Coordinates of C-alpha atoms in Angstrom, one line a residue:
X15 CA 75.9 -38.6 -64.2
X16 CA 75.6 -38.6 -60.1
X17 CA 73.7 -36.9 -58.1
X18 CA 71.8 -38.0 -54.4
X19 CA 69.0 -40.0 -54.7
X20 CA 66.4 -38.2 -52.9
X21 CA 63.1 -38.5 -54.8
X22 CA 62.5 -34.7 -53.3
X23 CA 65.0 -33.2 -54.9
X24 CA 66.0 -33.1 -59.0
X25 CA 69.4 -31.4 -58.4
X26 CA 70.9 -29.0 -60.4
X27 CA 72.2 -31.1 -63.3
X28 CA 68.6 -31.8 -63.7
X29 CA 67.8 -28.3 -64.3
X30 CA 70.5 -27.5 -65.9
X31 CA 69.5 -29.9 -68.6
X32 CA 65.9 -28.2 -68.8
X33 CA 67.9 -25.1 -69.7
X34 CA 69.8 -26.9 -72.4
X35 CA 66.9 -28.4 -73.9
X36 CA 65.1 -24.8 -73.7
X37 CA 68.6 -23.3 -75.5
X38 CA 68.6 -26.0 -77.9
X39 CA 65.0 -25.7 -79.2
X40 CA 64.8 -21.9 -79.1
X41 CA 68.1 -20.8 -80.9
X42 CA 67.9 -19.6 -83.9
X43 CA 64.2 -21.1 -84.4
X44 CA 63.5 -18.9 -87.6
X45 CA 66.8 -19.6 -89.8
X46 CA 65.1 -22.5 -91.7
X47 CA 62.1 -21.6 -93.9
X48 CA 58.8 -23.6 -93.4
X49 CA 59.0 -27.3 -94.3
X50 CA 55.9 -28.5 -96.8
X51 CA 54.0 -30.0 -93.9
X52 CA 54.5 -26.9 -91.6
X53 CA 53.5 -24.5 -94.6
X54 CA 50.1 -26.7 -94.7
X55 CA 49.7 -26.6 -91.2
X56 CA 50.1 -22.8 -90.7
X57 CA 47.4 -22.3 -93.3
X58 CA 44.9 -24.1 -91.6
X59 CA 46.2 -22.6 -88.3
X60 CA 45.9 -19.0 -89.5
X61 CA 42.5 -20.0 -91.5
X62 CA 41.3 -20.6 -87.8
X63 CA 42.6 -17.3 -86.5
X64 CA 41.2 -15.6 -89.2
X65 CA 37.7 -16.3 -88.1
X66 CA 37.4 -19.1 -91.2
X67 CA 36.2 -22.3 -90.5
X68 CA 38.2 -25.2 -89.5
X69 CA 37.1 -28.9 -90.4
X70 CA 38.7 -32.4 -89.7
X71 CA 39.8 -34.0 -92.7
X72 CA 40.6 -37.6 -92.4
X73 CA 41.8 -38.4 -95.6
X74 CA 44.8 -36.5 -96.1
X75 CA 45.7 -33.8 -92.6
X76 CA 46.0 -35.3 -88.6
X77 CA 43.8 -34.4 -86.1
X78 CA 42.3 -30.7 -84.8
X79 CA 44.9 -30.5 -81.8
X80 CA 47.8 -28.6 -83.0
X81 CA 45.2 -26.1 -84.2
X82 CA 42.7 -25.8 -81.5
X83 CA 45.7 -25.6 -79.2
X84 CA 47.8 -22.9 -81.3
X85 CA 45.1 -20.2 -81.5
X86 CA 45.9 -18.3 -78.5
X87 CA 49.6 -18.1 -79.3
X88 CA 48.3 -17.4 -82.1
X89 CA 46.4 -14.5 -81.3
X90 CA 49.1 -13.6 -79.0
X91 CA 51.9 -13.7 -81.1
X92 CA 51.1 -13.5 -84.7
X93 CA 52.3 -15.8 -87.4
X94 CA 55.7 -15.2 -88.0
X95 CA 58.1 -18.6 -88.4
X96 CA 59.4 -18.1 -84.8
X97 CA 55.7 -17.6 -83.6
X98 CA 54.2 -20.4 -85.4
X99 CA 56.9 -23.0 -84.1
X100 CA 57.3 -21.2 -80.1
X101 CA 54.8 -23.6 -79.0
X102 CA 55.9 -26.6 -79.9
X103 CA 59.9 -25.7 -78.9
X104 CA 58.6 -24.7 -75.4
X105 CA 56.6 -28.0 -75.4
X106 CA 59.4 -30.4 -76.5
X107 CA 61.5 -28.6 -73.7
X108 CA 58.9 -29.2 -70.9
X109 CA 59.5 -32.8 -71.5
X110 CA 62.4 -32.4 -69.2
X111 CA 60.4 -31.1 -66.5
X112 CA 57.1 -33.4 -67.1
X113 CA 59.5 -36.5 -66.0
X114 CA 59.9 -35.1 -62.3
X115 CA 57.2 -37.6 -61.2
X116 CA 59.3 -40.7 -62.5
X117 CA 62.6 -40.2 -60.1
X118 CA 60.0 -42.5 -57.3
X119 CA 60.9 -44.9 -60.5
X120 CA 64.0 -44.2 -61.2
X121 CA 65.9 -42.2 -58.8
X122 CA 66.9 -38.8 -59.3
X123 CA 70.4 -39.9 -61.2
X124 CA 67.9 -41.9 -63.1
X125 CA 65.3 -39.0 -64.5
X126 CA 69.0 -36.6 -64.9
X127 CA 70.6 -39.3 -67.3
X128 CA 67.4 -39.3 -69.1
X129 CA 66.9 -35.8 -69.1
X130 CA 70.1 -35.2 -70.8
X131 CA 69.4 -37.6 -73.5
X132 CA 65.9 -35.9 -74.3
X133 CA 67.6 -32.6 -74.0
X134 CA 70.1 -33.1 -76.1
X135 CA 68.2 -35.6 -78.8
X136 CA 68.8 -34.4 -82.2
X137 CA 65.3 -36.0 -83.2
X138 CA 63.6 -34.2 -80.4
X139 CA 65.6 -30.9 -81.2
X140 CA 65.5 -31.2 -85.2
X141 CA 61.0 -31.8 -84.8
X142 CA 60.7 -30.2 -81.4
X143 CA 61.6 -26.9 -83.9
X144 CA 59.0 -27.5 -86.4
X145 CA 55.1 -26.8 -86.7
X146 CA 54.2 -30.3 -87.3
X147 CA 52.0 -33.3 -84.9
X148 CA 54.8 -35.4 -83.7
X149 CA 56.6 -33.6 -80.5
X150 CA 52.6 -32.6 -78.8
X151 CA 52.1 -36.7 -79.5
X152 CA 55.7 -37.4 -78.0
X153 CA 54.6 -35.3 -75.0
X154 CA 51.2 -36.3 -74.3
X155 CA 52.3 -39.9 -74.2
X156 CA 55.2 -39.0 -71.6
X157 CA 52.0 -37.6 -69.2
X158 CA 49.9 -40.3 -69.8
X159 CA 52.9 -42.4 -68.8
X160 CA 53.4 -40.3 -65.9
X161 CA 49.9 -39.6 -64.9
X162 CA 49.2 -43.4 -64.9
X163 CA 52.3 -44.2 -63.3
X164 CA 51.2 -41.7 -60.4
X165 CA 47.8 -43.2 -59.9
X166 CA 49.1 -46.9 -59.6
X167 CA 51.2 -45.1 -56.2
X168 CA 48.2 -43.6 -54.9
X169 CA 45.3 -44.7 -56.7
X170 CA 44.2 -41.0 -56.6
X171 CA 41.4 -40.2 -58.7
X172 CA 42.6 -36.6 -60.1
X173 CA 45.6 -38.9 -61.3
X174 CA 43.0 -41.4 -63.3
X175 CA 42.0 -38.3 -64.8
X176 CA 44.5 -36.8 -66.3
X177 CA 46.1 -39.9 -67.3
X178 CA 42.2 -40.1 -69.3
X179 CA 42.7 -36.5 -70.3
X180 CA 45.9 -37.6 -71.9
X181 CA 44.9 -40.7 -73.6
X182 CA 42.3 -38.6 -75.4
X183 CA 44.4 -36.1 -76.4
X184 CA 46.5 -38.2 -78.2
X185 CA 44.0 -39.4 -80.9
X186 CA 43.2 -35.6 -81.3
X187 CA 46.5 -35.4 -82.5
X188 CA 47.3 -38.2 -84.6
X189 CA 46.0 -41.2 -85.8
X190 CA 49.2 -43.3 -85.3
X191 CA 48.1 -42.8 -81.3
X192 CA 46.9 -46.3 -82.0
X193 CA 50.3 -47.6 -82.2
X194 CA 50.7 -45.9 -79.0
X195 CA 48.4 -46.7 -77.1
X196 CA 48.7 -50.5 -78.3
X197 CA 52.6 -50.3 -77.4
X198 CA 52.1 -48.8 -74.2
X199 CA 49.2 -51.6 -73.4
X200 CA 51.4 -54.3 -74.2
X201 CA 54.2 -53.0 -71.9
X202 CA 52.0 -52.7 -69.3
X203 CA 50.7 -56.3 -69.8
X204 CA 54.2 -58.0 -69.5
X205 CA 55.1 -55.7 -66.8
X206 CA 51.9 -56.6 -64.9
X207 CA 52.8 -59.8 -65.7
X208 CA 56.3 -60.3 -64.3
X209 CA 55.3 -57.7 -61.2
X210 CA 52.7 -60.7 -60.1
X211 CA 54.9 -63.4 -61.0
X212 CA 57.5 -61.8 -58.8
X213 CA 54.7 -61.1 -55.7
X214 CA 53.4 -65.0 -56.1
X215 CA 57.0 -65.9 -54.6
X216 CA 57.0 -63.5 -52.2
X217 CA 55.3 -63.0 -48.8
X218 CA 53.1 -60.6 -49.7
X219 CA 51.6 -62.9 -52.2
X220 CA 48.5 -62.8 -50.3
X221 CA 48.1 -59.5 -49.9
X222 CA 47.9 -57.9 -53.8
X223 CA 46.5 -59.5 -56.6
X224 CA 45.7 -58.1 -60.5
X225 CA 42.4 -56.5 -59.3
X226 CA 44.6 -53.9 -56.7
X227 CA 45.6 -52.6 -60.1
X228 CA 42.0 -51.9 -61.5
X229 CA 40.0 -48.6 -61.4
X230 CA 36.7 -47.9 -58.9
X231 CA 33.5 -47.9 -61.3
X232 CA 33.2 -44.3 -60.3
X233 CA 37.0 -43.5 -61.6
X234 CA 36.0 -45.8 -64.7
X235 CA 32.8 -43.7 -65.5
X236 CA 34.4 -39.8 -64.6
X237 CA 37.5 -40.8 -67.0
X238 CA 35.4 -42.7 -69.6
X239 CA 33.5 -39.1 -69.6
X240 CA 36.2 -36.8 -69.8
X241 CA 37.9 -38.8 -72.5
X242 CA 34.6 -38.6 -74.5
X243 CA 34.2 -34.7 -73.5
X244 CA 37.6 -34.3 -75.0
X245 CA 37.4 -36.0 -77.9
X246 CA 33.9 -34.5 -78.7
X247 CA 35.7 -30.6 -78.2
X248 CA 38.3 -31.1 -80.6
X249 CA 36.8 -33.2 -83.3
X250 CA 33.4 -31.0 -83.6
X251 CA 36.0 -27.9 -83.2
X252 CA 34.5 -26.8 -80.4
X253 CA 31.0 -27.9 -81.1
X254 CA 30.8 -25.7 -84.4
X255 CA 31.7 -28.7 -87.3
X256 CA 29.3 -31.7 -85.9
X257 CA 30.2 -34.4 -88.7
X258 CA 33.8 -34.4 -87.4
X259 CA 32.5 -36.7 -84.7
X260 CA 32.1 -39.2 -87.5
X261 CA 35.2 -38.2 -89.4
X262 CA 37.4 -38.8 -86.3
X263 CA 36.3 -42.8 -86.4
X264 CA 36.1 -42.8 -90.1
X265 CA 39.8 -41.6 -90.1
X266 CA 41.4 -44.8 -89.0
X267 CA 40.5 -47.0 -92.1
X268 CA 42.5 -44.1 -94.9
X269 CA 45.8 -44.0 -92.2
X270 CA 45.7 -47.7 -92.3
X271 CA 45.7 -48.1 -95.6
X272 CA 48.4 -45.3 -96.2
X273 CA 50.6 -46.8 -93.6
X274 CA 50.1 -50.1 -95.6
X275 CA 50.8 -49.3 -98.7
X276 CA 53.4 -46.7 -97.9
X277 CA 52.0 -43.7 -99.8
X278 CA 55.2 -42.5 -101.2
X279 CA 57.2 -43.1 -98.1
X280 CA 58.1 -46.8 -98.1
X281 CA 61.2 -47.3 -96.3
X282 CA 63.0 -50.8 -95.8
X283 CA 62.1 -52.3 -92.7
X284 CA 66.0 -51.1 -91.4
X285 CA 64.9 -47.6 -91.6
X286 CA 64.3 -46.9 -88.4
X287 CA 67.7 -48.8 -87.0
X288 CA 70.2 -46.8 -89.3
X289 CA 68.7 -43.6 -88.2
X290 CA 68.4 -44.4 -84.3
X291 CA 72.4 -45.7 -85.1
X292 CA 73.0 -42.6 -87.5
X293 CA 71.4 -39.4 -85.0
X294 CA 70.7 -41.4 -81.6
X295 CA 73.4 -43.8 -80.6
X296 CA 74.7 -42.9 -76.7
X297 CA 70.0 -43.1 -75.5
X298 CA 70.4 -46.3 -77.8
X299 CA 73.0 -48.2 -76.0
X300 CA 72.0 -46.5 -73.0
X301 CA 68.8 -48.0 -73.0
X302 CA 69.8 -51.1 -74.0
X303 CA 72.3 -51.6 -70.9
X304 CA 69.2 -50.0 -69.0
X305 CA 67.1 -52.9 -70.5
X306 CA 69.4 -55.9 -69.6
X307 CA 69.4 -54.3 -65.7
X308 CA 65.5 -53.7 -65.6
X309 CA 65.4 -57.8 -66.7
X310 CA 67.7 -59.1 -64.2
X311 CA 66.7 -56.9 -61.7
X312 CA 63.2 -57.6 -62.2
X313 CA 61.9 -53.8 -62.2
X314 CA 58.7 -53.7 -63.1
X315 CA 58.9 -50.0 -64.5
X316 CA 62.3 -50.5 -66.7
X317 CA 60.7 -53.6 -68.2
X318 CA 58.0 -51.4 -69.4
X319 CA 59.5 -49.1 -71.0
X320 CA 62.2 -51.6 -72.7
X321 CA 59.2 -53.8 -74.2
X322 CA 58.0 -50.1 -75.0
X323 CA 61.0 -49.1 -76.8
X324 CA 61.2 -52.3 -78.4
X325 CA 57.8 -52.7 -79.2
X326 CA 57.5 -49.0 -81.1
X327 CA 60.4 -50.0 -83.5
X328 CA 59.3 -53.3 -83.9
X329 CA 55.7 -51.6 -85.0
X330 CA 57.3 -48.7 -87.0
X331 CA 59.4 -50.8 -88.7
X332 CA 56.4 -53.3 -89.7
X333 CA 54.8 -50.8 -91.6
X334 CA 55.8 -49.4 -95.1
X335 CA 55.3 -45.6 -94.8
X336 CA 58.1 -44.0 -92.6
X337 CA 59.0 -40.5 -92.0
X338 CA 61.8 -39.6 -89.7
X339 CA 59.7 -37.7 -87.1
X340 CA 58.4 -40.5 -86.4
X341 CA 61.3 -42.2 -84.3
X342 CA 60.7 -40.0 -81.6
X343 CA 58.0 -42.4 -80.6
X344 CA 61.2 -44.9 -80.2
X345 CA 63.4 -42.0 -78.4
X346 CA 61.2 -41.3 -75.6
X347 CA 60.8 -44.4 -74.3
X348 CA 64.7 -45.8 -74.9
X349 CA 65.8 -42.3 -72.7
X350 CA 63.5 -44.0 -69.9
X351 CA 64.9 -47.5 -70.1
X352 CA 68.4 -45.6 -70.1
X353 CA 67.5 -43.9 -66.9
X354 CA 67.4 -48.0 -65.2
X355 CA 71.5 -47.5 -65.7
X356 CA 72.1 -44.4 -64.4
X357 CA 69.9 -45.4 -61.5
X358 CA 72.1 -48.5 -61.0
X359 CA 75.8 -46.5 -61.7
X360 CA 74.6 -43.6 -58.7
X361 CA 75.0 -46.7 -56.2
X362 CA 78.5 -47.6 -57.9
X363 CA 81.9 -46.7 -56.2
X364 CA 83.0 -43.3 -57.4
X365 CA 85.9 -44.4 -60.0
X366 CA 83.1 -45.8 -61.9
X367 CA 80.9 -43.0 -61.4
X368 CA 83.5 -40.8 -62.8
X369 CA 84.0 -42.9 -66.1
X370 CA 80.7 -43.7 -66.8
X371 CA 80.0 -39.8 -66.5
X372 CA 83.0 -39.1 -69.0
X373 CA 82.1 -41.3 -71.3
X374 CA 78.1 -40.1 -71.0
X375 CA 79.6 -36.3 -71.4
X376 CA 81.5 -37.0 -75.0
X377 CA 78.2 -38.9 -76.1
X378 CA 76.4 -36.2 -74.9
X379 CA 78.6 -33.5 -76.6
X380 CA 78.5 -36.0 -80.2
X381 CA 74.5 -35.6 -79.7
X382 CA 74.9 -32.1 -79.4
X383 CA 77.2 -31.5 -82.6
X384 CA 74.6 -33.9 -84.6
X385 CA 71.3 -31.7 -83.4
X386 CA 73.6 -28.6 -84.1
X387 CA 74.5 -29.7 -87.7
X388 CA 70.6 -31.0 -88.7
X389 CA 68.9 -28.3 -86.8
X390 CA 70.6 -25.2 -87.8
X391 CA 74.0 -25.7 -89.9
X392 CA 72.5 -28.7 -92.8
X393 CA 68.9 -28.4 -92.4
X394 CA 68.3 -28.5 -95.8
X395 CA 71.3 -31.5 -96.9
X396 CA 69.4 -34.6 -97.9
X397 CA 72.5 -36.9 -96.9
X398 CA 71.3 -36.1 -93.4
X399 CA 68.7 -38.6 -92.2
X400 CA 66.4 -36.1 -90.4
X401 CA 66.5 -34.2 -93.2
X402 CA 63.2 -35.0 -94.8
X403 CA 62.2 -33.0 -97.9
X404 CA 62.8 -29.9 -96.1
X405 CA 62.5 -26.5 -97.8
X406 CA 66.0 -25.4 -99.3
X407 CA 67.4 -22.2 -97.9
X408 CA 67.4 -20.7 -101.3
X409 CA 64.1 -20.1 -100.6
X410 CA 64.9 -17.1 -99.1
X411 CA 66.7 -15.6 -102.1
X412 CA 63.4 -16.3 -104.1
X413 CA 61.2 -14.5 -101.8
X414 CA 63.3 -11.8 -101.2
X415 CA 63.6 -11.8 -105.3
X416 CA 60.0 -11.7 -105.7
X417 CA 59.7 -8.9 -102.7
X418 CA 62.1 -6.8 -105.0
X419 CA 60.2 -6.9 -108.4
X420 CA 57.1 -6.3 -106.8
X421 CA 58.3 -3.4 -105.4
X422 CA 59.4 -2.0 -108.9
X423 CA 55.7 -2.0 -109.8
X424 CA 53.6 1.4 -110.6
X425 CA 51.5 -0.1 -108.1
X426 CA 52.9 -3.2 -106.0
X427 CA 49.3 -4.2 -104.9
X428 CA 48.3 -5.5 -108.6
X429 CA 50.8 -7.2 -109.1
X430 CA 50.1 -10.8 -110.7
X431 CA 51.4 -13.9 -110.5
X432 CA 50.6 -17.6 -111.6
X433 CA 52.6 -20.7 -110.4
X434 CA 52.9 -24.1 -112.3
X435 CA 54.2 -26.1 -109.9
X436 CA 54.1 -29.6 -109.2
X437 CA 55.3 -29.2 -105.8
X438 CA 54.5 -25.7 -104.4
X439 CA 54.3 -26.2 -100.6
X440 CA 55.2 -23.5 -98.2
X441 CA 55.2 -21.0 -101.4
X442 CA 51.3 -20.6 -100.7
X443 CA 51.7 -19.7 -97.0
X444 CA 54.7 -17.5 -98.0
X445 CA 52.5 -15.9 -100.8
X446 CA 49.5 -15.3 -98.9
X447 CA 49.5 -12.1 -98.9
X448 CA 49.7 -11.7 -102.7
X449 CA 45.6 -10.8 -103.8
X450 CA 46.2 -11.5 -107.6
X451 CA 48.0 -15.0 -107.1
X452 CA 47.0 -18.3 -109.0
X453 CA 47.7 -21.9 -108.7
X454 CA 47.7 -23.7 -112.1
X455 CA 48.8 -27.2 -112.8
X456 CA 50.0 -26.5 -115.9
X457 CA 50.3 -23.9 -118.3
X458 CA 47.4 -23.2 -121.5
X459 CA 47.4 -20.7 -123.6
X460 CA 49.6 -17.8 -123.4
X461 CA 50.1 -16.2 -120.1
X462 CA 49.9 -12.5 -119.5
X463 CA 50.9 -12.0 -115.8
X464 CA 53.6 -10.1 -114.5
X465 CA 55.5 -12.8 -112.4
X466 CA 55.5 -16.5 -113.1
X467 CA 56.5 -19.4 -111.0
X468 CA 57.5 -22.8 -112.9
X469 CA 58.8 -26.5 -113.2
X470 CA 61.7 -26.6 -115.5
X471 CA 60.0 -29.1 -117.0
X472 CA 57.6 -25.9 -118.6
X473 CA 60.6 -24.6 -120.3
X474 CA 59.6 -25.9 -123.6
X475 CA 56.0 -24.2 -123.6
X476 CA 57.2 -21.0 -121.4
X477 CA 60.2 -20.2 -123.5
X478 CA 58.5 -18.2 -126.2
X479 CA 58.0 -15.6 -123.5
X480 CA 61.7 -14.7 -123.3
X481 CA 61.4 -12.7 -126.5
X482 CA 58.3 -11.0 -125.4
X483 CA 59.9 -9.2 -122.5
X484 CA 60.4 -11.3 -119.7
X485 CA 63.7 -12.5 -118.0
X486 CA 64.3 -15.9 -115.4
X487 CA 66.3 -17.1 -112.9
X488 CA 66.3 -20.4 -111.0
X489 CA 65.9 -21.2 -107.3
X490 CA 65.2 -24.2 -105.0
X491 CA 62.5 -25.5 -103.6
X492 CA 63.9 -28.1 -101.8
X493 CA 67.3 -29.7 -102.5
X494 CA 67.1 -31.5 -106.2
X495 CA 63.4 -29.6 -106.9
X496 CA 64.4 -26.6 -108.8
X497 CA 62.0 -23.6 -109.6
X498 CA 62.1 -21.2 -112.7
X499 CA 60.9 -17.5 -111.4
X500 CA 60.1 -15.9 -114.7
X501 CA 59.5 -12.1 -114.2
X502 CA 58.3 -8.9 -116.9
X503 CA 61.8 -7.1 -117.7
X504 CA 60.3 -4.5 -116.6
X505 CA 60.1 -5.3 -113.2
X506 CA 63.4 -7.4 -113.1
X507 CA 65.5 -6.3 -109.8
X508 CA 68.7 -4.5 -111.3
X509 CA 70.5 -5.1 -107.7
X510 CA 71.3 -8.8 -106.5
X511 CA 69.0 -9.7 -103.7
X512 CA 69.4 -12.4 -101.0
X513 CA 67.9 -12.7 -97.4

């Protein structure tokens, strides 16, 4: 991975990895149906388009950002599953882009090998597809890096801003910005550390010390103020829902605790690892030869974003409850500390250019095949790592089944349904439109609609009904959660139906 080092210039194989990562997150963005978590979050998304009011919960949903934020696509573009996730695949991709600033750090070959991982990341492609919190958190904390990173060159104020502006943003978004923040703080205090340790033994010793590095009270009082503006916008959604204030503080002590005790989603502490081995080997070893360099080297930038990289797994792995999405907090900044080796191999005599740009290129093409299979081909195969409880692709065939025995009714409008389902998410969102729908836990008494949704495990009680004129047929959910559709014979499709 070569191109001239001139801090003015990306060069084409940094564009051309923006186009792959645009490619990579738009194609084929609608073949998987929502996952649970994006069928939630499209709810509350299209309550808020729908004029319905919109409130913080902290006990069980993340912050008001990826609603507040999607309206106007939202208005713009509809609902549909490629609408609903456009957003956050154009936002993933601008992360390419949003790393210009960081080539004064680390060299143009330096921002292009790290481009190329991010681009190509089947993490960042597999959740920078879906309607969930992780990819706007993974972004924002790239432009705080960036913005802060700009302002400690030229101690410009409208850089102190932003980098403000993105620090609050990120607690809009998700609680675990606490880990993010406190990761990125720590970095910044060994890096501090070894940048002055470095200037003490060298002549201009005299001339900087820790307080060049500090804020103007002025800075310190406009950022504190557009931090708190922020925060106040999104939490109170937009001034309308004042006792989110409050909820956004209360919020910390239920995450805690869920992150404690795990929830439902403990994972051994080698989590993490295996799946950053499994999905993200060539930015691992990249960024751990990038690491070793920054160290001997003594650059003050690569050993931030190695005891970044090191610290978010170290923190993730602590704590019980794991999800997958979450090592994107680990990607990000192990592409960075990558970029400290591609910096070094541009100054390197061309024969070792050239193999260090093959052997980039097949790990490259591997990430590529793995973000291929989990994205589009498996999405829904639970031997996959990424693959998280996602909605099985079967789901298709159900809603397309339900779409055709509603149809064979007098009158398709009146058409009732009940579901007794332990685990029903995205059915609701999928069912919305449906006015005679209802949600029971389980089933009492006899039931007398025309459609029924159910847990095999209601086969006992439900069975009765078979004689009384209705027919079933199984689906999935998700892979190993099966669901019995039981309809009135006389709306049973005759044809076989699929998507």
């Amino acid at each position: 991975m070569h191109e001239r080092d001139d801090p003015s210039r990306p060069g084409w194989l940094f564009w051309l990895a923006f186009a792959v990562a645009l490619i990579a997150r738009l194609a084929w963005l609608g073949v998987r149906p929502l996952h649970h978590d994006e069928g939630v979050n499209a709810w509350f998304l299209n309550d808020l388009l729908q004029g319905r009011p919109y409130r913080y919960n902290p006990e069980a949903f993340h912050g008001p950002f990826l609603y507040l934020f999607g309206w106007l696509p939202g208005k713009l573009l509809g609902v549909g599953t490629v609408a609903l996730r456009l957003p956050v695949a154009l936002t993933s991709a601008c992360m390419i882009p949003l790393l210009l600033p960081l080539r004064r750090r680390l060299g143009a070959s330096g921002v292009t090998g790290a481009a190329w991982l991010l681009a190509l990341s089947p993490s960042l492609i597999c959740y920078g597809r879906d309607l969930i919190h992780e990819t706007y958190l993974a972004f924002f904390t790239l432009a705080l890096v960036v913005a802060a990173s700009l302002w400690l060159e030229t101690h410009r104020r409208r850089d102190f801003l932003l980098a403000a502006a993105c620090a609050a943003l990120l607690f809009t978004i998700k609680e675990t910005a606490v880990l993010t923040v406190a990761g990125l703080g720590i970095s910044a205090l060994v890096a501090g550390w070894a940048t002055l340790r470095t200037l003490q033994t060298s002549r201009t010793s005299q001339e900087k010390d820790w307080k060049d590095w500090l804020p103007g009270r002025r800075d310190l009082a406009l950022g504190a103020a557009l931090f708190a503006a922020i925060w106040i916008v999104f939490f109170t959604t937009v001034f309308t829902n004042p006792g989110g204030l409050a909820d956004s503080f209360r919020a910390f002590l239920p995450w805690l605790q869920k992150g404690a005790q795990g929830s439902g989603h403990e994972k051994p502490w080698t989590y993490f690892p295996e799946l950053l081995a499994a999905f993200e080997a060539p930015t691992v070893l990249c960024g751990l030869a990038g690491a070793v360099l920054a160290v001997r080297r003594r650059d003050p930038f690569g050993l931030f974003c190695a005891v970044w990289a090191a610290g978010q797994l170290l923190l993730y792995s602590a704590i019980p409850y794991k999800t997958p999405w979450l090592d994107l907090n680990i990607v990000l900044p192990g592409a960075l500390a990558a970029g400290c080796l591609f910096r070094e191999l541009a100054a390197r005599p061309l024969p070792l250019r050239a193999t260090a740009a093959a052997v980039l290129a097949a790990g490259l093409g591997w990430c590529a095949w793995r973000a291929a299979d989990v994205a589009v081909r498996r999405f829904d195969d639970s031997s996959l790592g990424l693959v998280y409880s996602d909605t099985s692709r079967d789901v298709w065939n159900l809603l397309a089944f339900l779409r055709a025995a509603i149809a064979r009714a007098p009158d398709p409008d009146e058409v009732t349904l009940v579901t007794y389902l332990s685990s029903r998410w995205p059915l609701p969102w999928y069912l919305r439109d449906l006015e005679h729908t209802l949600w029971k836990a389980d089933v009492r008494g006899e039931p007398t609609e025309d459609i029924l949704l159910a847990d095999p495990s209601q086969d006992q009680v439900l069975h009765p009904l078979l004689g009384r004129g209705y027919r079933r047929k199984e689906f999935l959910l998700r892979p190993s959660v099966p669901i019995e559709v039981w309809v009135r014979g006389d709306l049973w499709p005759e044809e076989p139906v699929g998507r």
